[in-house]
Short mmCIF file of C-alpha atoms in Angstrom, two decimals:
data_model
loop_
_atom_site.label_atom_id
_atom_site.label_comp_id
_atom_site.label_asym_id
_atom_site.label_seq_id
_atom_site.Cartn_x
_atom_site.Cartn_y
_atom_site.Cartn_z
CA MET M 1 26.64 -74.11 -93.99
CA SER M 2 23.97 -73.66 -95.50
CA SER M 3 23.57 -71.31 -98.09
CA HIS M 4 21.27 -68.73 -96.31
CA SER M 5 23.09 -68.58 -93.09
CA MET M 6 26.67 -66.64 -95.19
CA ILE M 7 24.24 -64.55 -97.50
CA ARG M 8 23.19 -62.80 -94.06
CA ARG M 9 26.47 -62.91 -92.18
CA GLY M 10 27.28 -61.82 -95.28
CA ALA M 11 24.55 -59.25 -94.98
CA ALA M 12 25.18 -58.10 -91.85
CA ARG M 13 29.16 -57.25 -92.31
CA HIS M 14 28.37 -55.44 -95.00
CA MET M 15 25.10 -52.82 -93.40
CA PRO M 16 25.61 -49.49 -92.21
CA LYS M 17 26.29 -48.07 -89.14
CA SER M 18 23.76 -45.79 -89.13
CA MET M 19 21.15 -49.04 -89.60
CA LYS M 20 22.93 -51.22 -86.70
CA PRO M 21 21.16 -51.57 -83.27
CA LEU M 22 21.09 -48.97 -81.30
CA ALA M 23 22.49 -49.79 -77.23
CA GLY M 24 20.41 -48.84 -73.89
CA PHE M 25 22.18 -47.69 -70.66
CA THR M 26 23.43 -49.27 -68.35
CA LEU M 27 22.09 -50.10 -65.01
CA ILE M 28 24.56 -48.15 -63.60
CA GLU M 29 24.10 -44.31 -65.52
CA LEU M 30 20.55 -45.15 -64.93
CA MET M 31 20.73 -45.20 -60.82
CA VAL M 32 23.22 -42.15 -61.65
CA ALA M 33 20.48 -40.76 -63.36
CA MET M 34 17.77 -41.05 -61.24
CA LEU M 35 19.83 -40.17 -58.17
CA LEU M 36 20.41 -37.03 -59.36
CA GLY M 37 16.86 -36.83 -60.65
CA LEU M 38 15.93 -37.09 -57.09
CA ILE M 39 18.35 -34.41 -55.72
CA VAL M 40 16.90 -32.06 -58.22
CA ILE M 41 12.76 -33.00 -56.90
CA ALA M 42 14.42 -33.13 -53.30
CA GLY M 43 15.96 -28.65 -53.85
CA VAL M 44 13.26 -28.11 -55.36
CA THR M 45 10.72 -29.23 -53.10
CA SER M 46 12.74 -27.93 -50.21
CA VAL M 47 12.79 -24.58 -52.02
CA PHE M 48 8.69 -25.11 -51.85
CA LEU M 49 8.31 -25.82 -48.69
CA ALA M 50 10.83 -22.54 -47.14
CA ASN M 51 8.33 -20.84 -49.21
CA GLN M 52 5.06 -21.95 -48.66
CA ARG M 53 6.51 -21.71 -44.95
CA THR M 54 7.89 -18.43 -44.63
CA TYR M 55 4.27 -17.17 -46.62
CA ARG M 56 2.46 -18.36 -44.05
CA THR M 57 4.68 -17.15 -41.71
CA ASN M 58 3.92 -13.63 -42.93
CA GLN M 59 0.45 -14.24 -42.91
CA ALA M 60 -0.19 -14.93 -40.13
CA LEU M 61 1.89 -12.13 -38.93
CA GLY M 62 0.28 -9.87 -40.76
CA ASP M 63 -3.51 -10.70 -39.54
CA VAL M 64 -1.88 -10.95 -35.80
CA GLN M 65 -1.08 -7.09 -36.67
CA ASP M 66 -4.41 -6.12 -38.00
CA GLY M 67 -6.22 -7.79 -35.30
CA SER M 68 -4.37 -5.49 -33.03
CA ARG M 69 -4.30 -2.62 -34.98
CA ILE M 70 -8.25 -3.12 -35.05
CA ALA M 71 -8.43 -3.85 -31.22
CA PHE M 72 -6.49 -1.33 -30.10
CA GLU M 73 -8.51 1.59 -32.21
CA LEU M 74 -12.03 0.08 -30.91
CA MET M 75 -10.79 0.65 -27.30
CA ALA M 76 -9.11 4.32 -27.66
CA ARG M 77 -11.99 5.52 -28.96
CA ASP M 78 -14.04 4.43 -26.04
CA ILE M 79 -11.75 5.13 -23.41
CA ARG M 80 -10.99 8.30 -25.08
CA ASN M 81 -14.15 9.55 -24.64
CA ALA M 82 -14.36 8.37 -20.81
CA GLY M 83 -16.35 11.22 -18.66
CA LEU M 84 -16.73 13.39 -21.50
CA ASN M 85 -20.01 15.35 -22.66
CA PRO M 86 -21.02 17.87 -25.39
CA CYS M 87 -20.29 20.77 -23.54
CA ASN M 88 -17.40 19.67 -20.94
CA ASN M 89 -18.46 19.72 -18.40
CA GLY M 90 -18.33 16.07 -16.42
CA ASP M 91 -17.49 16.71 -12.97
CA ARG M 92 -20.42 18.52 -12.23
CA MET M 93 -23.12 15.76 -13.45
CA ALA M 94 -26.07 15.52 -11.78
CA ASN M 95 -28.16 12.37 -12.47
CA VAL M 96 -32.28 11.43 -11.35
CA LEU M 97 -31.54 8.33 -12.57
CA ASN M 98 -33.10 5.53 -9.63
CA ASN M 99 -30.54 3.44 -10.51
CA SER M 100 -27.43 5.38 -10.30
CA GLY M 101 -26.17 4.03 -7.07
CA THR M 102 -26.64 -0.23 -7.49
CA ASP M 103 -25.61 -0.51 -11.49
CA TRP M 104 -22.26 0.93 -13.01
CA TRP M 105 -23.35 1.62 -16.33
CA ALA M 106 -25.86 4.14 -14.65
CA ASN M 107 -23.01 5.85 -12.05
CA TRP M 108 -20.86 8.48 -13.73
CA ALA M 109 -17.97 8.37 -10.97
CA ASN M 110 -17.23 4.93 -12.99
CA ALA M 111 -16.79 7.22 -16.46
CA LEU M 112 -13.39 4.96 -16.59
CA ARG M 113 -12.89 1.77 -13.89
CA GLY M 114 -10.72 -0.93 -14.42
CA TYR M 115 -10.48 -4.04 -12.98
CA SER M 116 -7.43 -6.54 -11.62
CA GLY M 117 -6.86 -10.39 -13.64
CA ASN M 118 -8.53 -11.66 -9.99
CA GLN M 119 -11.04 -8.62 -9.73
CA GLY M 120 -14.87 -9.17 -10.36
CA ASP M 121 -15.96 -7.06 -13.22
CA PRO M 122 -19.47 -6.01 -12.37
CA ALA M 123 -20.22 -5.92 -16.97
CA THR M 124 -19.15 -9.87 -16.34
CA GLY M 125 -21.33 -10.79 -13.28
CA GLY M 126 -18.70 -10.76 -11.44
CA VAL M 127 -17.26 -13.76 -12.27
CA PHE M 128 -15.05 -15.55 -14.45
CA GLY M 129 -15.95 -18.77 -16.55
CA THR M 130 -15.19 -20.97 -19.41
CA ALA M 131 -18.60 -20.70 -21.53
CA ALA M 132 -18.13 -18.41 -24.90
CA GLY M 133 -18.57 -14.83 -23.36
CA GLN M 134 -17.27 -15.69 -20.03
CA ARG M 135 -13.89 -13.25 -18.88
CA VAL M 136 -11.22 -15.45 -18.64
CA ALA M 137 -9.51 -15.40 -14.95
CA GLY M 138 -6.77 -13.86 -15.12
CA THR M 139 -6.91 -11.31 -17.42
CA ASP M 140 -7.82 -7.56 -16.69
CA SER M 141 -11.03 -5.61 -17.67
CA VAL M 142 -11.51 -1.75 -17.97
CA GLN M 143 -15.98 0.23 -18.15
CA VAL M 144 -16.29 3.63 -19.85
CA LEU M 145 -18.95 5.84 -19.89
CA GLY M 146 -19.45 8.61 -21.95
CA ALA M 147 -21.30 10.45 -24.00
CA ILE M 148 -22.59 9.51 -27.98
CA ASP M 149 -23.25 13.37 -29.32
CA ASP M 150 -25.21 13.04 -32.06
CA GLY M 151 -25.92 17.09 -33.29
CA MET M 152 -28.86 16.96 -30.72
CA SER M 153 -30.49 20.43 -29.08
CA VAL M 154 -32.34 22.06 -26.80
CA ALA M 155 -35.57 24.21 -28.61
CA GLU M 156 -37.37 24.54 -25.29
CA ASP M 157 -37.45 23.36 -21.89
CA LYS M 158 -40.82 23.44 -19.85
CA GLU M 159 -40.52 23.21 -16.00
CA PRO M 160 -41.76 21.52 -14.40
CA ALA M 161 -43.80 19.96 -17.21
CA ALA M 162 -40.40 17.53 -17.23
CA ASN M 163 -40.44 18.55 -21.10
CA PHE M 164 -37.88 18.82 -24.33
CA LYS M 165 -38.33 20.45 -27.24
CA LEU M 166 -35.69 19.34 -29.42
CA ASN M 167 -34.66 21.99 -33.14
CA ASP M 168 -34.57 18.62 -35.13
CA LYS M 169 -36.41 15.80 -35.52
CA THR M 170 -34.73 12.75 -35.04
CA THR M 171 -34.47 8.81 -35.43
CA ASN M 172 -31.47 7.91 -32.86
CA LEU M 173 -33.86 8.78 -29.95
CA GLN M 174 -37.07 6.50 -28.13
CA SER M 175 -38.84 6.75 -25.37
CA GLY M 176 -36.64 4.61 -22.24
CA ASP M 177 -32.78 5.51 -23.60
CA ILE M 178 -30.94 7.03 -21.37
CA VAL M 179 -29.66 10.74 -22.26
CA ILE M 180 -27.40 13.20 -20.97
CA VAL M 181 -28.01 16.37 -21.40
CA CYS M 182 -26.04 20.04 -20.77
CA ASP M 183 -25.00 23.23 -20.94
CA PRO M 184 -22.35 25.33 -19.97
CA ASP M 185 -23.58 25.27 -16.49
CA HIS M 186 -23.34 21.40 -15.63
CA ALA M 187 -25.00 18.21 -16.89
CA VAL M 188 -27.97 15.15 -15.95
CA MET M 189 -28.08 12.24 -16.88
CA VAL M 190 -32.16 11.45 -17.02
CA GLN M 191 -34.11 8.82 -18.99
CA ILE M 192 -37.16 9.51 -21.54
CA SER M 193 -39.98 8.62 -20.38
CA ASN M 194 -41.60 9.13 -23.98
CA TYR M 195 -40.36 10.09 -26.98
CA ASN M 196 -43.12 11.78 -29.88
CA ASN M 197 -40.82 12.11 -32.72
CA ASN M 198 -43.65 14.11 -34.46
CA THR M 199 -44.09 16.52 -32.11
CA VAL M 200 -40.30 16.32 -31.57
CA THR M 201 -40.68 16.37 -27.87
CA PHE M 202 -39.68 14.03 -25.03
CA VAL M 203 -40.89 13.59 -21.47
CA HIS M 204 -38.41 12.81 -18.19
CA ASN M 205 -41.50 12.38 -15.70
CA THR M 206 -41.37 10.32 -12.61
CA GLY M 207 -42.91 6.64 -12.29
CA ASN M 208 -42.44 3.51 -13.57
CA THR M 209 -44.03 3.76 -17.38
CA VAL M 210 -39.63 3.19 -18.20
CA ASN M 211 -37.08 0.94 -16.45
CA PRO M 212 -35.30 2.30 -14.21
CA GLY M 213 -37.01 5.18 -14.48
CA ASN M 214 -36.16 8.80 -12.56
CA CYS M 215 -36.63 9.45 -9.21
CA SER M 216 -37.31 13.37 -9.76
CA LYS M 217 -38.35 16.04 -12.43
CA GLY M 218 -35.67 17.78 -11.15
CA LEU M 219 -32.56 18.48 -13.38
CA GLY M 220 -30.47 20.78 -11.22
CA TYR M 221 -26.66 20.23 -9.93
CA PRO M 222 -26.56 18.69 -7.96
CA SER M 223 -29.18 16.74 -7.68
CA ASP M 224 -32.01 15.91 -4.74
CA CYS M 225 -34.28 12.69 -5.21
CA SER M 226 -35.87 13.54 -1.94
CA SER M 227 -39.49 15.05 -3.38
CA THR M 228 -40.94 14.57 -7.31
CA ASN M 229 -39.50 17.88 -8.48
CA GLY M 230 -36.31 17.99 -6.71
CA ASN M 231 -34.07 20.62 -7.62
CA LEU M 232 -35.36 22.29 -10.81
CA TYR M 233 -33.89 23.83 -13.61
CA GLN M 234 -34.20 25.21 -16.21
CA PHE M 235 -31.74 24.48 -19.12
CA GLY M 236 -31.98 27.91 -22.46
CA ASN M 237 -31.92 26.78 -25.79
CA ASN M 238 -29.57 24.82 -27.98
CA SER M 239 -28.61 23.17 -24.75
CA GLN M 240 -26.91 19.87 -25.69
CA ILE M 241 -28.81 16.23 -25.36
CA ALA M 242 -26.35 12.84 -25.87
CA LYS M 243 -27.44 9.53 -25.34
CA LEU M 244 -25.42 7.70 -22.43
CA GLY M 245 -22.49 5.58 -24.00
CA ALA M 246 -21.59 2.22 -21.17
CA ALA M 247 -19.23 -0.20 -22.61
CA ASP M 248 -16.87 -2.45 -21.23
CA TRP M 249 -13.63 -4.35 -22.64
CA TYR M 250 -12.92 -7.78 -21.13
CA ILE M 251 -11.34 -11.32 -22.63
CA GLY M 252 -14.04 -14.02 -22.60
CA ASN M 253 -13.99 -17.50 -24.10
CA ASN M 254 -14.79 -17.67 -27.31
CA PRO M 255 -17.47 -20.63 -29.24
CA VAL M 256 -14.50 -22.01 -30.93
CA GLN M 257 -12.98 -23.02 -27.45
CA GLY M 258 -9.86 -20.07 -27.82
CA ARG M 259 -10.23 -16.27 -26.50
CA SER M 260 -11.35 -13.17 -28.36
CA LEU M 261 -11.91 -9.58 -26.91
CA TYR M 262 -15.77 -8.61 -26.08
CA ARG M 263 -17.20 -5.83 -25.59
CA VAL M 264 -20.65 -5.69 -23.75
CA ALA M 265 -22.60 -2.23 -23.87
CA LEU M 266 -25.82 -0.46 -22.81
CA SER M 267 -28.23 -1.94 -25.10
CA ALA M 268 -31.90 -0.08 -26.54
CA PRO M 269 -34.26 0.01 -24.54
CA ASP M 270 -36.91 -3.46 -25.26
CA ALA M 271 -40.65 -3.84 -26.12
CA LYS M 272 -41.29 -3.06 -22.61
CA GLU M 273 -38.78 0.15 -22.35
CA ASN M 274 -36.66 -1.14 -20.18
CA VAL M 275 -32.78 -0.57 -20.10
CA PHE M 276 -29.77 -2.82 -19.45
CA LEU M 277 -26.60 -5.01 -20.84
CA GLY M 278 -26.84 -6.23 -24.38
CA THR M 279 -25.48 -9.23 -25.23
CA PRO M 280 -21.76 -9.48 -25.41
CA GLN M 281 -20.14 -8.81 -28.40
CA GLU M 282 -16.44 -10.34 -29.92
CA MET M 283 -14.67 -7.49 -31.53
CA VAL M 284 -11.35 -8.97 -32.25
CA ARG M 285 -10.69 -12.43 -32.21
CA ASP M 286 -7.40 -14.75 -30.57
CA VAL M 287 -6.98 -11.77 -28.00
CA THR M 288 -5.57 -14.73 -25.61
CA ASP M 289 -4.10 -12.11 -22.92
CA MET M 290 -4.98 -8.47 -21.47
CA THR M 291 -2.58 -6.11 -19.03
CA ILE M 292 -3.98 -2.81 -18.88
CA ARG M 293 -2.32 0.40 -16.87
CA TYR M 294 -3.22 3.51 -15.56
CA HIS M 295 -1.41 6.56 -14.85
CA ALA M 296 -3.34 9.18 -12.56
CA LYS M 297 -2.02 12.63 -12.04
CA GLY M 298 0.49 13.40 -10.01
CA ASP M 299 2.18 9.90 -10.46
CA ALA M 300 5.32 8.97 -12.35
CA ALA M 301 4.49 5.74 -13.56
CA PHE M 302 1.56 3.49 -14.59
CA VAL M 303 0.04 1.16 -12.17
CA ALA M 304 -2.06 -1.86 -11.69
CA ALA M 305 -6.08 -0.66 -11.04
CA SER M 306 -5.98 -2.62 -7.76
CA SER M 307 -3.39 0.81 -6.97
CA ILE M 308 -5.62 3.43 -8.68
CA ALA M 309 -7.35 4.98 -5.01
CA ASN M 310 -9.01 7.67 -6.92
CA TRP M 311 -10.32 7.10 -10.40
CA ALA M 312 -11.39 10.54 -10.86
CA LEU M 313 -7.75 11.47 -11.57
CA VAL M 314 -6.98 8.51 -13.63
CA ASP M 315 -5.55 10.78 -16.83
CA ALA M 316 -3.88 7.50 -19.23
CA VAL M 317 -4.90 3.88 -20.26
CA GLN M 318 -2.12 1.24 -21.17
CA VAL M 319 -3.14 -1.54 -23.13
CA LYS M 320 -1.01 -4.59 -23.48
CA LEU M 321 -3.01 -7.62 -25.81
CA THR M 322 -1.49 -10.78 -26.89
CA LEU M 323 -2.35 -12.09 -30.11
CA GLN M 324 -2.64 -15.70 -31.15
CA SER M 325 -2.56 -16.65 -35.01
CA ALA M 326 -5.50 -18.19 -36.67
CA ASP M 327 -2.83 -20.83 -38.46
CA GLN M 328 -2.27 -23.28 -35.75
CA ARG M 329 1.70 -24.12 -37.06
CA ALA M 330 2.03 -20.61 -38.48
CA GLY M 331 5.59 -20.64 -36.19
CA THR M 332 8.74 -21.76 -36.47
CA ASP M 333 8.19 -24.48 -33.69
CA ALA M 334 5.19 -25.48 -35.98
CA LYS M 335 2.71 -23.73 -33.59
CA PRO M 336 0.30 -20.10 -33.53
CA LEU M 337 2.09 -17.26 -34.01
CA THR M 338 2.00 -15.21 -30.64
CA ARG M 339 2.79 -11.42 -30.20
CA THR M 340 2.46 -8.44 -27.85
CA PHE M 341 1.74 -5.41 -28.65
CA THR M 342 1.06 -2.32 -26.30
CA ALA M 343 -0.43 1.21 -26.64
CA THR M 344 -1.07 4.07 -24.73
CA THR M 345 -4.60 5.69 -24.64
CA THR M 346 -4.94 9.56 -23.25
CA VAL M 347 -9.03 10.51 -21.70
CA ARG M 348 -9.29 13.59 -23.92
CA ASN M 349 -11.33 15.38 -21.02
CA ARG M 350 -8.79 14.60 -18.03
CA VAL M 351 -5.58 16.42 -19.45
CA ASN M 352 -5.26 19.82 -19.13
#
């Protein structure tokens, strides 16, 4: 053995322990450490996924509840005002519109009228369909008429000149608008054939200058369309004037292949001063179903529209809406979250 080898061995024997080579982990120790790490990571991931699912579910539930509140508030506003005018005498309503017997929105007898899921609704063309905005088969609908009170009033009624002067200027009226004029005796539905904001007057003449036009100048109760002057009546100073509001609520197909709560209402007159229903408006998305029941005076229960014999006796409306979450995996079964809500609204002017 060489002297150099002996020297190296001696040096190794006398080397301090702190300077000896460090020993590594064994394979078993590494595998155990990896297993423990995976268990910790799996636990953290499970908690994260559970919290994420809970958040998504709560978010979807909040969205569904918000949608139901908005839907009920908007519908209730129309239903409460059905058949109501500023003078609260809707049971004595004259009507000189030429289309009072043809279009639902021109007929005060339709102040509140419902349709069951298998009944055609005139406001939606009486048909069901699959295109955007069309009514979904098997879902109920309801139409309402009332007055949109903007605080307008009569300064002078010149008869038989068919001319009203208002107390104040307004930007809420234009030629072709359909209005309700009323005093303590009665109310009347009539179309403005010409409005002049400079003189603050509107004319309600007969003729074809506006559509549908008026059958008579006379605004007395009951209406008389047998002659141009008809049943003449002079409204007193400070008689009330309000625009006619007409709307229909239904479930329709939306542009993203789902369902929504829709509202179609009477439009503002067009350039030729014609009045017609406007484009259906999507009010609340992901409302998949609507069932409506009605209570008539003297009845003990709410019934379907097909069971109502006299719509003038209906004093309350019960609406049940089914809403679906926009998140298609928010439910516990990885499907959309679905909830059903019910609200009852009283028809304000029909409750004693």
